[in-house]
Short mmCIF file of C-alpha atoms in Angstrom, two decimals:
data_model
loop_
_atom_site.label_atom_id
_atom_site.label_comp_id
_atom_site.label_asym_id
_atom_site.label_seq_id
_atom_site.Cartn_x
_atom_site.Cartn_y
_atom_site.Cartn_z
CA MET B 1 0.00 0.00 0.00
CA ARG B 2 2.78 2.40 0.89
CA ARG B 3 4.45 1.81 -2.47
CA ILE B 4 1.18 2.58 -4.29
CA ILE B 5 0.82 5.83 -2.35
CA LEU B 6 4.39 6.86 -3.17
CA ILE B 7 3.88 6.11 -6.85
CA SER B 8 0.65 8.13 -6.81
CA MET B 9 2.45 11.09 -5.23
CA VAL B 10 5.14 10.96 -7.90
CA PHE B 11 2.48 10.79 -10.62
CA VAL B 12 0.73 13.87 -9.22
CA SER B 13 4.08 15.67 -9.03
CA VAL B 14 4.81 14.86 -12.69
CA ILE B 15 1.40 16.19 -13.73
CA ALA B 16 1.98 19.38 -11.74
CA SER B 17 5.42 19.86 -13.28
CA ALA B 18 4.02 19.32 -16.78
CA GLN B 19 1.30 21.91 -16.13
CA ASP B 20 3.87 24.37 -14.80
CA SER B 21 5.91 23.87 -17.96
CA VAL B 22 2.87 24.62 -20.13
CA ASN B 23 2.10 27.74 -18.11
CA ILE B 24 5.70 28.98 -18.22
CA LYS B 25 5.86 28.57 -22.00
CA ARG B 26 2.57 30.45 -22.39
CA ILE B 27 3.73 33.28 -20.12
CA ILE B 28 7.07 33.62 -21.93
CA TYR B 29 5.18 33.81 -25.23
CA PHE B 30 2.99 36.58 -23.73
CA GLN B 31 6.05 38.52 -22.57
CA ASN B 32 7.83 38.22 -25.93
CA ASP B 33 4.69 39.19 -27.83
CA LEU B 34 4.14 42.24 -25.63
CA ASN B 35 7.77 43.33 -26.05
CA LYS B 36 7.38 43.03 -29.84
CA LYS B 37 4.40 45.36 -29.65
CA PHE B 38 6.45 47.92 -27.73
CA ILE B 39 9.44 47.69 -30.07
CA SER B 40 7.42 48.27 -33.24
CA GLU B 41 6.82 51.91 -34.21
CA GLU B 42 3.41 50.93 -35.59
CA THR B 43 2.07 49.42 -32.37
CA SER B 44 4.14 50.89 -29.55
CA PRO B 45 2.43 53.24 -27.07
CA LEU B 46 5.82 54.70 -26.11
CA LEU B 47 6.81 58.28 -26.75
CA GLU B 48 9.40 58.66 -29.49
CA LYS B 49 12.15 59.48 -27.00
CA ASP B 50 11.37 56.31 -24.99
CA LEU B 51 11.01 54.08 -28.04
CA SER B 52 14.57 54.85 -29.16
CA THR B 53 16.00 53.39 -25.93
CA PHE B 54 13.44 50.63 -25.27
CA GLU B 55 14.80 47.12 -24.76
CA SER B 56 12.20 45.27 -22.69
CA LEU B 57 9.36 45.76 -20.26
CA ASP B 58 10.11 44.99 -16.63
CA PHE B 59 8.30 41.82 -15.54
CA PHE B 60 8.00 40.17 -12.16
CA GLU B 61 9.57 36.71 -11.97
CA ILE B 62 7.16 34.13 -13.38
CA ASN B 63 5.05 32.63 -10.60
CA THR B 64 2.89 29.70 -11.71
CA ALA B 65 0.98 29.89 -8.41
CA MET B 66 -0.60 33.02 -9.87
CA CYS B 67 -2.06 31.02 -12.78
CA ILE B 68 -5.45 30.62 -11.13
CA LYS B 69 -8.28 28.43 -12.35
CA ALA B 70 -11.28 30.47 -11.21
CA LYS B 71 -14.95 29.58 -11.08
CA PHE B 72 -16.73 31.53 -13.82
CA VAL B 73 -20.22 32.78 -13.05
CA ARG B 74 -22.10 34.22 -16.02
CA THR B 75 -24.17 37.31 -15.16
CA PRO B 76 -26.72 37.78 -17.97
CA TYR B 77 -29.15 40.67 -18.26
CA GLU B 78 -26.65 43.20 -16.90
CA THR B 79 -27.25 46.83 -17.84
CA PRO B 80 -24.57 48.42 -20.06
CA PHE B 81 -22.68 51.26 -18.39
CA ILE B 82 -20.02 53.81 -19.20
CA MET B 83 -16.67 52.86 -17.71
CA LYS B 84 -14.67 55.91 -16.67
CA THR B 85 -11.43 56.54 -18.51
CA SER B 86 -8.25 58.55 -17.97
CA THR B 87 -9.69 61.21 -20.30
CA GLU B 88 -13.15 62.51 -21.16
CA SER B 89 -13.57 59.73 -23.70
CA GLU B 90 -16.37 57.23 -22.98
CA SER B 91 -16.56 53.47 -23.55
CA VAL B 92 -19.65 51.32 -23.02
CA TYR B 93 -19.18 48.02 -21.21
CA VAL B 94 -21.39 45.37 -19.70
CA LYS B 95 -20.55 43.10 -16.80
CA PHE B 96 -20.28 39.70 -18.50
CA GLY B 97 -19.49 37.53 -15.52
CA GLU B 98 -17.56 37.00 -12.31
CA ALA B 99 -14.37 35.13 -11.48
CA HIS B 100 -14.42 33.47 -8.05
CA PHE B 101 -11.08 32.23 -6.70
CA GLN B 102 -8.83 31.97 -3.67
CA ILE B 103 -5.33 33.23 -2.97
CA ASN B 104 -3.72 31.92 0.22
CA LYS B 105 -7.13 30.48 1.20
CA THR B 106 -8.76 33.92 1.07
CA PRO B 107 -11.73 34.18 -1.32
CA TYR B 108 -11.88 36.94 -3.95
CA VAL B 109 -14.26 37.95 -6.72
CA LEU B 110 -13.40 40.01 -9.81
CA ASN B 111 -15.89 41.31 -12.35
CA ILE B 112 -15.21 40.54 -16.00
CA TYR B 113 -16.44 42.96 -18.65
CA GLN B 114 -17.25 43.03 -22.36
CA ASN B 115 -16.75 46.11 -24.52
CA GLN B 116 -19.99 46.66 -26.41
CA GLU B 117 -18.32 48.28 -29.40
CA LEU B 118 -15.49 45.80 -29.76
CA LYS B 119 -17.78 42.77 -29.64
CA THR B 120 -19.23 43.77 -33.03
CA GLN B 121 -15.80 43.22 -34.62
CA PRO B 122 -15.15 39.58 -35.64
CA GLU B 123 -11.66 39.47 -34.11
CA PHE B 124 -13.01 40.62 -30.73
CA GLU B 125 -16.35 38.81 -30.59
CA ASP B 126 -15.10 36.49 -27.80
CA TYR B 127 -12.88 39.09 -26.07
CA LEU B 128 -13.37 39.85 -22.37
CA PHE B 129 -11.70 42.54 -20.26
CA LEU B 130 -10.47 42.26 -16.69
CA PRO B 131 -9.20 45.55 -15.19
CA PHE B 132 -8.12 45.45 -11.54
CA THR B 133 -6.23 47.31 -8.83
CA ASP B 134 -4.29 45.90 -5.89
CA LEU B 135 -2.03 46.98 -3.04
CA SER B 136 1.08 46.99 -5.23
CA ASN B 137 -0.20 49.94 -7.29
CA GLY B 138 2.00 53.00 -6.95
CA LEU B 139 4.76 50.92 -5.33
CA THR B 140 5.95 48.22 -7.71
CA THR B 141 3.15 48.44 -10.28
CA TYR B 142 1.39 51.23 -12.17
CA PHE B 143 -0.66 53.39 -9.82
CA GLY B 144 -3.75 53.24 -12.04
CA GLY B 145 -4.08 49.46 -12.01
CA ARG B 146 -3.54 46.84 -14.68
CA TYR B 147 -5.43 44.77 -17.24
CA ILE B 148 -5.78 41.09 -18.16
CA ASP B 149 -7.17 40.00 -21.53
CA LEU B 150 -9.53 37.02 -21.52
CA LYS B 151 -11.77 35.04 -23.85
CA ILE B 152 -15.31 33.82 -23.27
CA PRO B 153 -14.90 30.41 -21.62
CA GLU B 154 -16.74 27.33 -22.84
CA GLY B 155 -17.49 26.03 -19.37
CA ASN B 156 -17.80 27.24 -15.79
CA THR B 157 -14.08 27.86 -15.19
CA ILE B 158 -11.72 30.53 -16.50
CA LEU B 159 -7.95 30.96 -16.22
CA ILE B 160 -6.95 34.18 -14.46
CA ASP B 161 -3.20 34.42 -14.98
CA PHE B 162 -1.81 37.42 -13.15
CA ASN B 163 1.52 36.82 -14.89
CA THR B 164 -0.17 38.31 -17.96
CA ALA B 165 -1.31 41.48 -16.19
CA TYR B 166 -0.14 44.51 -18.16
CA ASN B 167 -0.20 48.28 -17.87
CA PRO B 168 -2.67 50.46 -19.79
CA ASN B 169 -1.16 52.48 -22.64
CA CYS B 170 -1.68 55.70 -20.70
CA ALA B 171 1.01 54.48 -18.27
CA TYR B 172 3.50 55.26 -21.04
CA ASN B 173 1.84 58.05 -22.99
CA GLU B 174 -0.78 60.53 -21.76
CA ARG B 175 -2.37 60.89 -25.20
CA TYR B 176 -4.10 57.54 -24.74
CA SER B 177 -7.51 57.18 -23.14
CA CYS B 178 -7.61 54.15 -20.85
CA PRO B 179 -10.47 52.56 -18.87
CA LEU B 180 -10.15 52.96 -15.12
CA PRO B 181 -10.69 49.75 -13.13
CA PRO B 182 -14.03 49.96 -11.27
CA LYS B 183 -13.71 50.09 -7.49
CA GLU B 184 -15.41 46.68 -7.28
CA ASN B 185 -12.30 45.18 -8.85
CA HIS B 186 -9.86 46.12 -6.11
CA LEU B 187 -7.91 43.27 -4.53
CA ASP B 188 -6.86 43.86 -0.94
CA LEU B 189 -3.44 42.25 -1.42
CA GLU B 190 -0.32 42.73 -3.51
CA ILE B 191 -0.29 41.03 -6.90
CA LEU B 192 3.43 40.66 -7.57
CA ALA B 193 3.10 39.18 -11.04
CA GLY B 194 2.93 40.52 -14.57
CA VAL B 195 4.32 43.85 -15.76
CA LYS B 196 5.96 46.12 -13.22
CA MET B 197 5.90 49.91 -13.07
CA ASN B 198 8.61 51.21 -15.38
CA GLU B 199 10.24 54.16 -13.67
CA LYS B 200 11.84 55.27 -16.93
CA HIS B 201 8.49 56.67 -18.01
CA PRO B 202 7.51 59.97 -16.34
CA VAL B 203 3.81 59.14 -16.53
CA ASP B 204 4.38 56.56 -13.78
CA ASN B 205 5.78 59.10 -11.34
#
């Protein structure tokens, strides 16, 4: 019996390691893809003076514990609303669902939104938006909060990977208009994963 238990423990460990490997590869791909966006003159939000010296965004060390499989609760019949932005520009969103999860055994809920204009475009028809703030904002991360891009899940779970949390474009260039995370999406803990605050950009100060 003891041997069977030990073999089972090893099997579980192998599965966990394999899953970590998959997550790490996915996160590295995200980081490389985001850096490519910032390097390209056509897609970079950086000011010209910052673009000329840009090498890479500053990321926290990858932490697979922050790849969280959350319970997804669909919230139909929500009323569309205007999400405040960093400018006077207005964007219409609807609360699409909720992500329920735990970090260090403490339960949290984040609202997930759908942009009502973007959803009419074929390439964004399954796109969901998760803006959030946490206790790291203004210290190690951008003071205005960060975003995570998601897709409409097929079932009742959704992957919330904080390693893919990124700064809004207005963190690098004030000419952008960026949605402000609703107060309901504040996490009362530090999320030390994803893109850090880059002190080279004066907008962060």
